[in-house]
Coordinates of C-alpha atoms and ligand atoms in Angstrom, one line a residue:
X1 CA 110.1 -20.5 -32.7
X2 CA 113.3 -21.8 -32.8
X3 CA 113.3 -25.6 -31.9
X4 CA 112.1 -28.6 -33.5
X5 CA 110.9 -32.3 -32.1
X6 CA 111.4 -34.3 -35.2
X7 CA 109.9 -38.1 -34.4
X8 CA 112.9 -41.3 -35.5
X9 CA 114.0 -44.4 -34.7
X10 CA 116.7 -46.3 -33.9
X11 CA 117.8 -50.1 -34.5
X12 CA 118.2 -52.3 -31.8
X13 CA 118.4 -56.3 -32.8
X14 CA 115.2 -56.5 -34.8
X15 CA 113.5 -53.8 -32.7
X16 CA 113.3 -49.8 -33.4
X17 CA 113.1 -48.1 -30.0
X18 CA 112.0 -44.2 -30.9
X19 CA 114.3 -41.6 -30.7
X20 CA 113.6 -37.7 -30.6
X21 CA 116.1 -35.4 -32.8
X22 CA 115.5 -31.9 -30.9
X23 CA 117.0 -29.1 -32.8
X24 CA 117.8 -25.6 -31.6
X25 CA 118.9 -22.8 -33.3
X26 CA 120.5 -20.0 -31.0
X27 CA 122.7 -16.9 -31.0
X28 CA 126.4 -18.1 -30.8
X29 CA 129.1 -19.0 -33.1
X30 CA 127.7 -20.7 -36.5
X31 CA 127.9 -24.1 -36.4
X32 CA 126.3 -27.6 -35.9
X33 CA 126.6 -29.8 -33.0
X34 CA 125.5 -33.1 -32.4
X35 CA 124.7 -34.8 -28.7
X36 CA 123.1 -37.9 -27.5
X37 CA 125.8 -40.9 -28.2
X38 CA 126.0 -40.0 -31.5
X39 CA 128.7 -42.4 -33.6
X40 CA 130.7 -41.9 -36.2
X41 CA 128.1 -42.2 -39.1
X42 CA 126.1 -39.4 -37.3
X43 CA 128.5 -36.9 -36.8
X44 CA 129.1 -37.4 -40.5
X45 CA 125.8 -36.2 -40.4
X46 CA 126.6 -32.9 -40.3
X47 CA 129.0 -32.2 -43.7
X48 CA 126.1 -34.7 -45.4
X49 CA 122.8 -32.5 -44.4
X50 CA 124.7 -29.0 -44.2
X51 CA 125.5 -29.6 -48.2
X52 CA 122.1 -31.1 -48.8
X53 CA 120.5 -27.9 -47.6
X54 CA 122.8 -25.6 -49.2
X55 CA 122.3 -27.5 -52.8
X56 CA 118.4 -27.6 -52.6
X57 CA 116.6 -24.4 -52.0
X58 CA 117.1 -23.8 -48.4
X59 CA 119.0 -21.3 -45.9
X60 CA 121.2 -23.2 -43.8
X61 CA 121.3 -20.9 -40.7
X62 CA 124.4 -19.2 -39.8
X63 CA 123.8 -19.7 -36.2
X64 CA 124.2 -22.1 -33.7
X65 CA 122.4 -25.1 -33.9
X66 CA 122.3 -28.1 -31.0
X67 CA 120.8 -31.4 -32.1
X68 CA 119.7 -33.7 -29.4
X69 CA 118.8 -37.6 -30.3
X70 CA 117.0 -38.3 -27.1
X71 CA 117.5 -40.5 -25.2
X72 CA 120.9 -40.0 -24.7
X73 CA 121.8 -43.6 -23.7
X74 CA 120.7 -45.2 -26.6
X75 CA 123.2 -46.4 -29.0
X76 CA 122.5 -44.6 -32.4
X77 CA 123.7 -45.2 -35.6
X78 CA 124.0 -45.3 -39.3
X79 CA 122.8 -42.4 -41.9
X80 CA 119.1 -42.8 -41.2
X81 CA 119.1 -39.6 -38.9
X82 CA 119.9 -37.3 -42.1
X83 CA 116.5 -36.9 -42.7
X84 CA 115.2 -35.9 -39.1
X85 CA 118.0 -33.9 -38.5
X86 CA 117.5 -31.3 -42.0
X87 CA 114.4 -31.6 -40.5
X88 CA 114.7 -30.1 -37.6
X89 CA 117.1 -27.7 -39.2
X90 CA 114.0 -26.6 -41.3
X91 CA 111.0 -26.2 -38.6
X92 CA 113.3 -24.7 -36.5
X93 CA 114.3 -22.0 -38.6
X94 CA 110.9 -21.5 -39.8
X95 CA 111.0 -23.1 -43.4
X96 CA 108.5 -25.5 -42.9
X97 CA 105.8 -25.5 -40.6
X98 CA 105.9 -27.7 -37.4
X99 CA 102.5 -28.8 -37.3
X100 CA 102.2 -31.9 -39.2
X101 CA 105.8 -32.8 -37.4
X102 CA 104.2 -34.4 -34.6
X103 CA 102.2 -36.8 -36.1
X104 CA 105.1 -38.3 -38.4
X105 CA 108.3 -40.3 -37.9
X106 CA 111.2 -40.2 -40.6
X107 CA 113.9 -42.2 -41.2
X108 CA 116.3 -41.8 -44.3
X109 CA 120.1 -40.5 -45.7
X110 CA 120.5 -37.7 -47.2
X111 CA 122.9 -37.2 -50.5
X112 CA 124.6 -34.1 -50.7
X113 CA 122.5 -33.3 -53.6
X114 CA 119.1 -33.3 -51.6
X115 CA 118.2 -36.8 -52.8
X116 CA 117.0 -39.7 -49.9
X117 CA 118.9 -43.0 -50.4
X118 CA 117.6 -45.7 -48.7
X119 CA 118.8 -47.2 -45.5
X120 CA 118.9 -50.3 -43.0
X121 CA 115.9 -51.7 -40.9
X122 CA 113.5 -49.4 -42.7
X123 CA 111.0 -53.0 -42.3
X124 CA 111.2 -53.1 -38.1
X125 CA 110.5 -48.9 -38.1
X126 CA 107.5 -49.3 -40.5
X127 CA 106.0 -52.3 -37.7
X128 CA 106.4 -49.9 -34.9
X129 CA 105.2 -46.6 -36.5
X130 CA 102.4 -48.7 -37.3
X131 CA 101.7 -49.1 -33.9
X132 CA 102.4 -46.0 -32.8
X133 CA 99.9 -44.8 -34.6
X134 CA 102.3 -42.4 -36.8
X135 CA 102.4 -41.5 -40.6
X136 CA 106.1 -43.2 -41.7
X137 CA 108.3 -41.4 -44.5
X138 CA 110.5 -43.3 -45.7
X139 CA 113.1 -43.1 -48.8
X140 CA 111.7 -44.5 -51.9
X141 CA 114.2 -46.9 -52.1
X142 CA 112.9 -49.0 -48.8
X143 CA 108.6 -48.4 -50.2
X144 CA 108.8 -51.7 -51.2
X145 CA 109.7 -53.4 -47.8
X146 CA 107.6 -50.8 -45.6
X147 CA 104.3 -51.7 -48.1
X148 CA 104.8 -55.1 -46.6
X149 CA 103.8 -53.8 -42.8
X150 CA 99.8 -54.6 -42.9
X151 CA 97.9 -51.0 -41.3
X152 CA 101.2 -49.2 -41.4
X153 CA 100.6 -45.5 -43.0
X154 CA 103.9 -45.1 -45.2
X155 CA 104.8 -42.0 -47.8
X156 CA 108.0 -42.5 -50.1
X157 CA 109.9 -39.6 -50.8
X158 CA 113.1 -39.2 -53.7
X159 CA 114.5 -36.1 -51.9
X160 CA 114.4 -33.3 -49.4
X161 CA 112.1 -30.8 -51.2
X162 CA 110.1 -33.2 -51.9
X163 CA 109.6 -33.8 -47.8
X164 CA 109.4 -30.3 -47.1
X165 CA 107.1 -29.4 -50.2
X166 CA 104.6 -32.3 -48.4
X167 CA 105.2 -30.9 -44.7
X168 CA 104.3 -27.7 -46.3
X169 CA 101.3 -28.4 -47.8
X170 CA 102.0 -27.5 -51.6
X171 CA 103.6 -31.1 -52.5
X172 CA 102.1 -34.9 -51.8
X173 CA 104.2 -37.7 -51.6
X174 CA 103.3 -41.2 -53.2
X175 CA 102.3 -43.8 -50.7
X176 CA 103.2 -47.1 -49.9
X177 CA 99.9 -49.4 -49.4
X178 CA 99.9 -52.5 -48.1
X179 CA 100.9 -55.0 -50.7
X180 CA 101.9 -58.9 -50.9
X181 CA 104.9 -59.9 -53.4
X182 CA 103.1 -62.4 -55.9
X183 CA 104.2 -66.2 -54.3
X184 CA 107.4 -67.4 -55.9
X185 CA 107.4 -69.2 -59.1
X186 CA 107.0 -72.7 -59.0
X187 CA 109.8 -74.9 -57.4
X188 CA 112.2 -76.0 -59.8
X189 CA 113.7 -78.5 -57.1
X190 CA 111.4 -81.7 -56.1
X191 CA 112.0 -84.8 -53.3
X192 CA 110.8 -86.8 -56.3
X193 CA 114.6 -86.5 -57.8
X194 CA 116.0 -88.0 -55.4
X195 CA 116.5 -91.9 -56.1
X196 CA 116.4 -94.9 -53.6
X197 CA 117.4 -93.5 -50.2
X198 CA 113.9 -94.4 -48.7
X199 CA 115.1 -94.1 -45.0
X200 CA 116.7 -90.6 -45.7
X201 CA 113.8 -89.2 -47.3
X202 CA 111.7 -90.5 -43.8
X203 CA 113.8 -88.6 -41.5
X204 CA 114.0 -85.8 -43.8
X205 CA 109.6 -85.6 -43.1
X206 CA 110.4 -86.3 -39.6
X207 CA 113.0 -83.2 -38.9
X208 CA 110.7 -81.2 -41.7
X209 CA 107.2 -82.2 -39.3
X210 CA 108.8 -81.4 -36.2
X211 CA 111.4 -78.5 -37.1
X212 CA 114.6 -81.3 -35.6
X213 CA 117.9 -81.1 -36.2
X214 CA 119.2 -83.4 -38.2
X215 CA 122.9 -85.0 -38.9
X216 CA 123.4 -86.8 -42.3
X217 CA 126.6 -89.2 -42.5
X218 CA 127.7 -90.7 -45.7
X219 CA 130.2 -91.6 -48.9
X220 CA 130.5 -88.7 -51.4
X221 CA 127.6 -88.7 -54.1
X222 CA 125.2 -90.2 -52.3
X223 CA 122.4 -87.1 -52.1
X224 CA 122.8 -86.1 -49.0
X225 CA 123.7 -82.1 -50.1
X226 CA 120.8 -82.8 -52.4
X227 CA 118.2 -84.4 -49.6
X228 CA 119.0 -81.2 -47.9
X229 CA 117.8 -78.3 -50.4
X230 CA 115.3 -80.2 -51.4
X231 CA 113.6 -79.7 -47.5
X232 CA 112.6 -76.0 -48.0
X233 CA 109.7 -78.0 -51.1
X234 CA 108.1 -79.5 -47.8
X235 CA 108.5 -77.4 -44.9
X236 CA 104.9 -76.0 -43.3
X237 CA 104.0 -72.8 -44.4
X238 CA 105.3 -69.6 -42.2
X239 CA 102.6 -67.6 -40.7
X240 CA 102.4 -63.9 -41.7
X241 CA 104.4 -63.1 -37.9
X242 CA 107.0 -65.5 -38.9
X243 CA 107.2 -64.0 -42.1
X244 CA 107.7 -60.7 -40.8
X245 CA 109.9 -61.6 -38.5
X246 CA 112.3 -63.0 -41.6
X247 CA 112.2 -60.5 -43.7
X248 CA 113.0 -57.9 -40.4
X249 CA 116.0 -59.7 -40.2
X250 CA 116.9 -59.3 -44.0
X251 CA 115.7 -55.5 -43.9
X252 CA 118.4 -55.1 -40.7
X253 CA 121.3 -57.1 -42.6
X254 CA 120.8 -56.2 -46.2
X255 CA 119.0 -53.4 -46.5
X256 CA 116.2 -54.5 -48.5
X257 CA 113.5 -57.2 -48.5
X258 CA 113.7 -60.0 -51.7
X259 CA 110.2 -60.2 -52.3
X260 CA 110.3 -63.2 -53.7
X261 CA 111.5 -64.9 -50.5
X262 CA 108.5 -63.8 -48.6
X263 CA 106.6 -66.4 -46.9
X264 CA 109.0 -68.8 -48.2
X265 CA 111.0 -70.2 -45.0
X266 CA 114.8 -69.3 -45.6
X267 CA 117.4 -71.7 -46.2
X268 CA 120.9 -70.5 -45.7
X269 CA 123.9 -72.5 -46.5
X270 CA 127.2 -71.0 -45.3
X271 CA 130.5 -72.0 -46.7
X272 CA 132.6 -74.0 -44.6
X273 CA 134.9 -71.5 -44.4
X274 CA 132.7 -68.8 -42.6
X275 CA 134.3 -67.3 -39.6
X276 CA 131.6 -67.0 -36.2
X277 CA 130.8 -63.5 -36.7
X278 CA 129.9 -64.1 -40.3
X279 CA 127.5 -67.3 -38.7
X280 CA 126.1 -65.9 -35.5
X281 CA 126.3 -62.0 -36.5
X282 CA 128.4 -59.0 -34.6
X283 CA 130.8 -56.7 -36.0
X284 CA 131.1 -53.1 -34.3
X285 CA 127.5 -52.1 -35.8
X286 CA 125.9 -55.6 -34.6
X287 CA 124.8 -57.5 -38.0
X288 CA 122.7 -60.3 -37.7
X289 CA 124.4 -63.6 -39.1
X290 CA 123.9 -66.7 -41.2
X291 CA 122.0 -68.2 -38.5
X292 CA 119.4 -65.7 -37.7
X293 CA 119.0 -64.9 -41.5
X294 CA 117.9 -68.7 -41.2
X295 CA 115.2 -67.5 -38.7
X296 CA 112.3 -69.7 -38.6
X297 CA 113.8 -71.3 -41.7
X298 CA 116.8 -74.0 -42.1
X299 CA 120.1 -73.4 -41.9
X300 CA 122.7 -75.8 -43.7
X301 CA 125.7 -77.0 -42.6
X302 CA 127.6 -78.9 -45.4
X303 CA 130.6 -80.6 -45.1
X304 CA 130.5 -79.8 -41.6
X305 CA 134.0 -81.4 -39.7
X306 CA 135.4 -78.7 -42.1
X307 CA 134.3 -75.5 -39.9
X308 CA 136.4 -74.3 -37.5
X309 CA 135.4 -76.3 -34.1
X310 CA 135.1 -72.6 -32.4
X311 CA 132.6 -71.2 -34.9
X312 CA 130.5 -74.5 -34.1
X313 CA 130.9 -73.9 -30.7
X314 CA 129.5 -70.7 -31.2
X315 CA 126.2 -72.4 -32.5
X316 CA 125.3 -74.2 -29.3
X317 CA 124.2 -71.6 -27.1
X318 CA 121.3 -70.0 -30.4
X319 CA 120.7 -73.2 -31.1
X320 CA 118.9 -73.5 -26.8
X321 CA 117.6 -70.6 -26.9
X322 CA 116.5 -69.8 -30.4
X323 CA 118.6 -65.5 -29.8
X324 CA 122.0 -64.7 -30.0
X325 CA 123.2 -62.0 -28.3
X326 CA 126.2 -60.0 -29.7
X327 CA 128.2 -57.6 -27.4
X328 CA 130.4 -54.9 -28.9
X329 CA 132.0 -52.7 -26.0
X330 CA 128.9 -50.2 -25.0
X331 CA 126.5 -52.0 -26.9
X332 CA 124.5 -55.6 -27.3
X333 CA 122.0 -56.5 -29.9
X334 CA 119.5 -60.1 -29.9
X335 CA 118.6 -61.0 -33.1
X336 CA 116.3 -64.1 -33.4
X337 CA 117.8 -67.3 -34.2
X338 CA 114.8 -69.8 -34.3
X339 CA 116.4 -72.6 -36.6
X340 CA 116.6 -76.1 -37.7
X341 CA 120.0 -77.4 -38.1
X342 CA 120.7 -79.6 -41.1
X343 CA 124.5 -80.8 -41.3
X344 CA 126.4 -83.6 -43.7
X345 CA 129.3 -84.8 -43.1
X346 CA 131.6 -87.8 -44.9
X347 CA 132.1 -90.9 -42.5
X348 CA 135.8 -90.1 -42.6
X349 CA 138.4 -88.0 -44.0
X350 CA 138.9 -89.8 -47.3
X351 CA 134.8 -90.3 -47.3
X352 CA 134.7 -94.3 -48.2
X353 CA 134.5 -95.7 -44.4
X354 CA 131.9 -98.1 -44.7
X355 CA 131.2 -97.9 -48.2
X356 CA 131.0 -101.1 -50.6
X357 CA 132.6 -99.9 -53.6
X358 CA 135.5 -98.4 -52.5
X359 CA 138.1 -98.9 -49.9
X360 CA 138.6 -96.5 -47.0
X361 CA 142.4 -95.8 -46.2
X362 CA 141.9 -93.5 -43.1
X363 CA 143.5 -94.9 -39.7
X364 CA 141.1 -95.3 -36.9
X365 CA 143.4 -92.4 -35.4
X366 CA 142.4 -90.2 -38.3
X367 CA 139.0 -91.2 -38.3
X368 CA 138.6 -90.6 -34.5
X369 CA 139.8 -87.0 -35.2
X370 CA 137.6 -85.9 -38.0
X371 CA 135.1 -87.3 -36.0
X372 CA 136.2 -84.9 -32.7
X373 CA 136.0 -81.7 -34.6
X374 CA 131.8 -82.3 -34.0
X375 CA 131.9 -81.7 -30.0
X376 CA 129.7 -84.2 -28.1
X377 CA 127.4 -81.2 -26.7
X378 CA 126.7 -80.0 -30.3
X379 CA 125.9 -83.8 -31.3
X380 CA 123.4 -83.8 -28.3
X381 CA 121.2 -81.2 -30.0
X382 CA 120.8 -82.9 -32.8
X383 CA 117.6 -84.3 -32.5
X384 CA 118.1 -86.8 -36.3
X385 CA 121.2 -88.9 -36.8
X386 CA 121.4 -90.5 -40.0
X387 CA 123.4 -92.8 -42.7
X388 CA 123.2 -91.8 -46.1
X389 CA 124.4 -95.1 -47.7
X390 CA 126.3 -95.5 -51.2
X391 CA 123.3 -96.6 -53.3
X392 CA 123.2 -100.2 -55.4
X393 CA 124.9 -99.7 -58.4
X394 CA 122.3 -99.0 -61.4
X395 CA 119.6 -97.6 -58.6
X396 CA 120.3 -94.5 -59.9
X397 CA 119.4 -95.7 -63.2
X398 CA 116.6 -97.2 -62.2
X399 CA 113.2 -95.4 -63.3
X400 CA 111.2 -94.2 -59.8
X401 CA 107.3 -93.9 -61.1
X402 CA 106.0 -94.2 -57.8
X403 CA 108.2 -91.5 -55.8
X404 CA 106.5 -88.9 -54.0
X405 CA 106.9 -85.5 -55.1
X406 CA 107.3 -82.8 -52.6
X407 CA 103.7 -81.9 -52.6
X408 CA 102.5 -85.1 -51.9
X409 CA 104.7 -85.0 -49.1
X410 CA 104.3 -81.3 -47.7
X411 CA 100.6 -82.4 -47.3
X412 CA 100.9 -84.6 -44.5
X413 CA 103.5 -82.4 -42.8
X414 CA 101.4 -79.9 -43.0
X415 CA 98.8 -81.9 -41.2
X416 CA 101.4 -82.5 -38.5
X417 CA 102.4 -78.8 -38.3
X418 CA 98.9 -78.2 -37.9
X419 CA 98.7 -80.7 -35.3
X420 CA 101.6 -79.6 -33.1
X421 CA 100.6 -75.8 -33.5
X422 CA 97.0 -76.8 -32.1
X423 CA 98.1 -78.8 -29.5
X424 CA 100.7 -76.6 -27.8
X425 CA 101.3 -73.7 -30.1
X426 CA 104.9 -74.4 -30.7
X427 CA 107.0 -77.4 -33.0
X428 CA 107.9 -80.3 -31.0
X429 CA 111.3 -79.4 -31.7
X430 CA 110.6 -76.6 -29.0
X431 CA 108.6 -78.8 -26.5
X432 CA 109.9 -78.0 -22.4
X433 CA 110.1 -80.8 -20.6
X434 CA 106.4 -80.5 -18.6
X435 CA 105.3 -80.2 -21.6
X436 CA 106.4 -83.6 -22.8
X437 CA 104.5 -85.0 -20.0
X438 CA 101.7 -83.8 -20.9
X439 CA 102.0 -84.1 -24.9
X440 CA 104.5 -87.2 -25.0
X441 CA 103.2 -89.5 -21.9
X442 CA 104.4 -93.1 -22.2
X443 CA 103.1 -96.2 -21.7
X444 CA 104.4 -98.6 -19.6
X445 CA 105.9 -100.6 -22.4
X446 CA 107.7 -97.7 -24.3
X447 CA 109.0 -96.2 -20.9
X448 CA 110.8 -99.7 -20.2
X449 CA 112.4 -99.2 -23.8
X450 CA 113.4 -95.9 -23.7
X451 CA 115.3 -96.7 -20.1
X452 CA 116.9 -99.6 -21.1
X453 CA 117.9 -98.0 -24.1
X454 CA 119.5 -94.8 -22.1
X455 CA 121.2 -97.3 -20.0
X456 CA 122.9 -99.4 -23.2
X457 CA 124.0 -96.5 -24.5
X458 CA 125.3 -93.8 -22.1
X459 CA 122.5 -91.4 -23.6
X460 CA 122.4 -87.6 -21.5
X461 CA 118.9 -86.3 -20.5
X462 CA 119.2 -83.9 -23.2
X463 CA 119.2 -86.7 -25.7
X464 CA 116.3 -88.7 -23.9
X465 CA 114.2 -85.3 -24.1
X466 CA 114.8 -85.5 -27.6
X467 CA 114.0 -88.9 -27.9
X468 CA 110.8 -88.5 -26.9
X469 CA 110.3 -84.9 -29.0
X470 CA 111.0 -87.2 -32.3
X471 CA 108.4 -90.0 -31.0
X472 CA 105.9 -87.5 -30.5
X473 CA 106.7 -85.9 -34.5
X474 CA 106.6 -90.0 -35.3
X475 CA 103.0 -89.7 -33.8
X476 CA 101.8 -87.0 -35.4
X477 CA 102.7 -87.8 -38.5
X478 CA 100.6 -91.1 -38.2
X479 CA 97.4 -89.0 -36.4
X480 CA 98.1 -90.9 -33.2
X481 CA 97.5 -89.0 -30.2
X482 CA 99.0 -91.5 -27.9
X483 CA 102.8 -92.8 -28.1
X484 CA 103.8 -96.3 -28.4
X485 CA 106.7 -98.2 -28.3
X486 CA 106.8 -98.5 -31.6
X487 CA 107.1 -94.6 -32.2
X488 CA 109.9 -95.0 -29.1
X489 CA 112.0 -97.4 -30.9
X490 CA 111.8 -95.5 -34.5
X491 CA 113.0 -92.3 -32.8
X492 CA 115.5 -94.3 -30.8
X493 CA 117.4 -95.9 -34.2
X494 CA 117.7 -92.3 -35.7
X495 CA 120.8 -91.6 -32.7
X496 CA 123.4 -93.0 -35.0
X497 CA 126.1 -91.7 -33.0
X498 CA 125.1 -92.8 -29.4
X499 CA 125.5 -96.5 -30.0
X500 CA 128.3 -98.0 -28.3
X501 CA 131.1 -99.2 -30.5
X502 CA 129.8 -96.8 -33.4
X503 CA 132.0 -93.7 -32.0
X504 CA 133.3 -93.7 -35.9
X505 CA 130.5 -94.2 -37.9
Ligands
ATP601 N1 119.9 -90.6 -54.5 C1 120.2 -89.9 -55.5 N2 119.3 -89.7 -56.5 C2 119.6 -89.0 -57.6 N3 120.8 -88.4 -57.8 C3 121.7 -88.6 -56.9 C4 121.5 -89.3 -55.8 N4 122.7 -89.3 -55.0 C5 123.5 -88.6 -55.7 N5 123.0 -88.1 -56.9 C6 123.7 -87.3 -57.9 O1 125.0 -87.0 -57.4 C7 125.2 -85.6 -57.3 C8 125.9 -85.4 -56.0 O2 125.0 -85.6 -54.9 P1 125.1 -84.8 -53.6 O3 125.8 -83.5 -53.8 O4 123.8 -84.7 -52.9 O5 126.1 -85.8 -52.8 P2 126.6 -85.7 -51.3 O6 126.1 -86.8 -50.6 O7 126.3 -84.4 -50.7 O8 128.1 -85.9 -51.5 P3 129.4 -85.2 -50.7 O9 129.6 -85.9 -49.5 O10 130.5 -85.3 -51.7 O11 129.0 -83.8 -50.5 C9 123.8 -85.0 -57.3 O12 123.8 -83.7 -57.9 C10 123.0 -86.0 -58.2 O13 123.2 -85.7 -59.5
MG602 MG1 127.4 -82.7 -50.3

């Protein structure tokens, strides 16, 4: 016999569509040739496995061998085809026996020494071997991250002989079961720190209930950076899929899996200074970015008139659909991007407009321009808009007994998230517009305030729909299954930007 069918995968957003690596070994001039779109890292392929086989106890063939990653018009790339590929080599030149082949799928790079180092995405492969029904080897250094798939059957190996030795019969492999990273250690961070800011902390449940966006404007110092990382101490729990989901995205971008952010909903923070593809991912190998590492978590956007108005721009169009979609000449990748914006800003450049104790010097001109980096259409998807005010001097002196700790809170947003989930299976945050019909009908009496309220202040449909999205989170929170104008007119006050005469806030 002198072909092999080794079983792989590729990467392809989150996904790992299979890939076959045929290998034939024929009469002809020595030499190994790679076809089937193979890039760059794959053709390096060839030096890598060639010395891996001559270094370990193995007879490279001096003939010709063809490798074929099937199918051909699927992009491939990255190391991870070493394995399959010495593989192939191997059953196809009769040093290990093909009948186990069939039933396995490998992924890994191989050293030039015969060692496996591990390799991107090894999380998404181990989720759809699982389903495929196949035995997954993977290199030792991604066992931790493929344990996490539940009913996947994994084997970790530290090198090549150690592959073939099991595929032979005379060697085992150690296995990867199913295992659950030990919950974080407790939260060092609490709600209950914060002083004062009563209304902040309300809106913070609200957009932490019903996964909203939310805007907070205010003076320096006031804890508005500090409201923010406190909401990952309340948000609902994720669900094993969610969590999955996450950590596929951090197995794709870093490599490896932190265990102790499983289950914990991710909170990413980017630096004003990040460029778009660093935020919404790309690059010429398609990397997810800041905001689908944020996936089904929170991303943070602090100090946010400081990023470039382009890279905000960029946001809009994830922030609808809850993908992005990176193209890179041949090739496109979707990586999920189900988020909750959070973003703080200063009122104005100098940061005092509006603030008691100290005097703003910006010009209306200047204030009007800070206030333009934040494009109307972005400001239209956020659901929560909110002033942080300069506290009372001495409140945050003042002794708070009776604040609630993030516990206390968490509870009754959990009993919202619980409500929303059974209702219609998704956060309000995500409810369609039939479905607010059906979910967020108003009564006569909150309908007349909602449209004279859209008429006083210009509002867009957009920003109506999410009027009535926060009303319904209002409700929930409260147990209420019916709206009423008072849940209207709470969700109407937290548009801070769409009152007339309030362009500069
Ligand atoms: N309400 C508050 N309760 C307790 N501490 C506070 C409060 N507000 C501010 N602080 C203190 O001030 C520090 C700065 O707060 P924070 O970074 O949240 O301000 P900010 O509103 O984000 O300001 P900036 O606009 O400058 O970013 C906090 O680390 C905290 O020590
Ligand atoms: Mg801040």
């Amino acid at each position: 016999m002198d072909t092999a069918t080794i079983h792989s995968r590729s990467a392809s957003g989150i996904d790992a569509p299979p890939v076959r690596v045929e290998v034939h070994i024929s009469g002809g001039l020595p030499g190994l040739h790679i076809v089937g779109l193979p890039e760059t890292a794959v053709r390096e392929s060839k030096d890598r496995v060639r010395s891996a086989l001559l270094n370990t106890q193995f007879l490279y063939p001096q003939q010709r061998i063809t490798v074929n990653l099937a199918p051909a018009d699927l992009p491939k790339e990255g190391s991870r085809f070493d394995l399959p590929i010495a593989l192939g080599i191997l059953g196809a030149s009769g040093q290990i026996p093909l009948e186990k082949l069939d039933s396995h799928e490998f992924i890994g790079e191989v050293a030039l020494t015969g060692e496996l180092r591990s390799v991107r995405g090894a999380l998404p492969v181990a989720l759809a071997a699982a389903s495929s029904g196949r035995t997954l080897i993977v290199p030792s250094g991604n066992a931790a991250e493929v344990a996490l798939v539940r009913g996947a059957r994994c084997y970790a190996a530290t090198g090549l002989p150690q592959v073939a030795g099991y595929l032979c019969g005379t060697g085992e492999l150690s296995g990867c079961p199913f295992t659950r990273p030990e919950p974080a250690a407790t939260e060092t961070l609490d709600l209950c720190d914060v002083r004062g800011q009563a209304a902040a902390r309300r809106v913070l449940e609200i957009a932490a209930a019903g996964r909203h966006n939310l805007l907070m404007i205010g003076p320096p110092g006031t804890g508005k950076s500090m409201l923010a990382s406190r909401i990952v101490t309340i948000l609902p729990e994720m669900t094993e899929a969610e969590a999955l989901e996450a950590a596929a995205v951090q197995s794709i971008a870093h490599g490896s899996v932190d265990p102790r952010l499983w289950r914990r909903r991710p909170y990413r923070a980017p630096h004003h200074t990040a460029s778009a593809v660093a935020l919404v991912g790309g690059g010429s190998h398609p990397r997810p970015g800041e905001i689908s590492l944020a996936h089904h978590g929170v991303l943070f956007l602090d100090e946010l008139p400081e990023f470039d108005r382009r890279v905000l721009e960029a946001l809009r169009e994830p922030l609808e659909t809850g993908e992005v979609t990176v193209s890179r000449a041949a090739r496109q990748a979707t990586f999920p991007a189900q988020i909750q914006l959070l973003a703080a800003m200063n009122p104005c450049p100098c940061g005092f407009h509006g603030a008691s104790h100290r005097q703003c010097r910006c010009t209306p001109a200047q204030i009007e321009r800070y206030r333009q980096t934040i494009s109307g259409p972005l400001l239209d998807r956020i659901d929560l808009q909110i002033e942080v005010p300069a506290l009372p001097p001495g409140a945050l002196m003042r002794q708070q007994p009776d604040a609630e700790s993030s516990a206390t809170v968490r509870r009754r947003i959990e009993a919202a998230h619980r409500l929303q989930m059974q209702r219609q299976g998704r956060p309000n945050a995500g409810l369609g517009i039939r479905d607010l019909d059906r979910v967020a009908a108003l009564d006569h009496e909150s309908s007349r305030l909602l449209v004279a309220a859209v008429e006083r202040l210009g509002l867009s449909a957009r920003a109506l729909h999410r009027i009535r999205r926060v009303a319904r989170t209002i409700g929930d929170l409260e147990g209420s299954p019916r709206l009423t104008a008072g849940h209207v007119a709470e969700a109407l006050s937290y548009r801070r930007f769409d009152r007339p005469g309030t362009s500069t806030p």
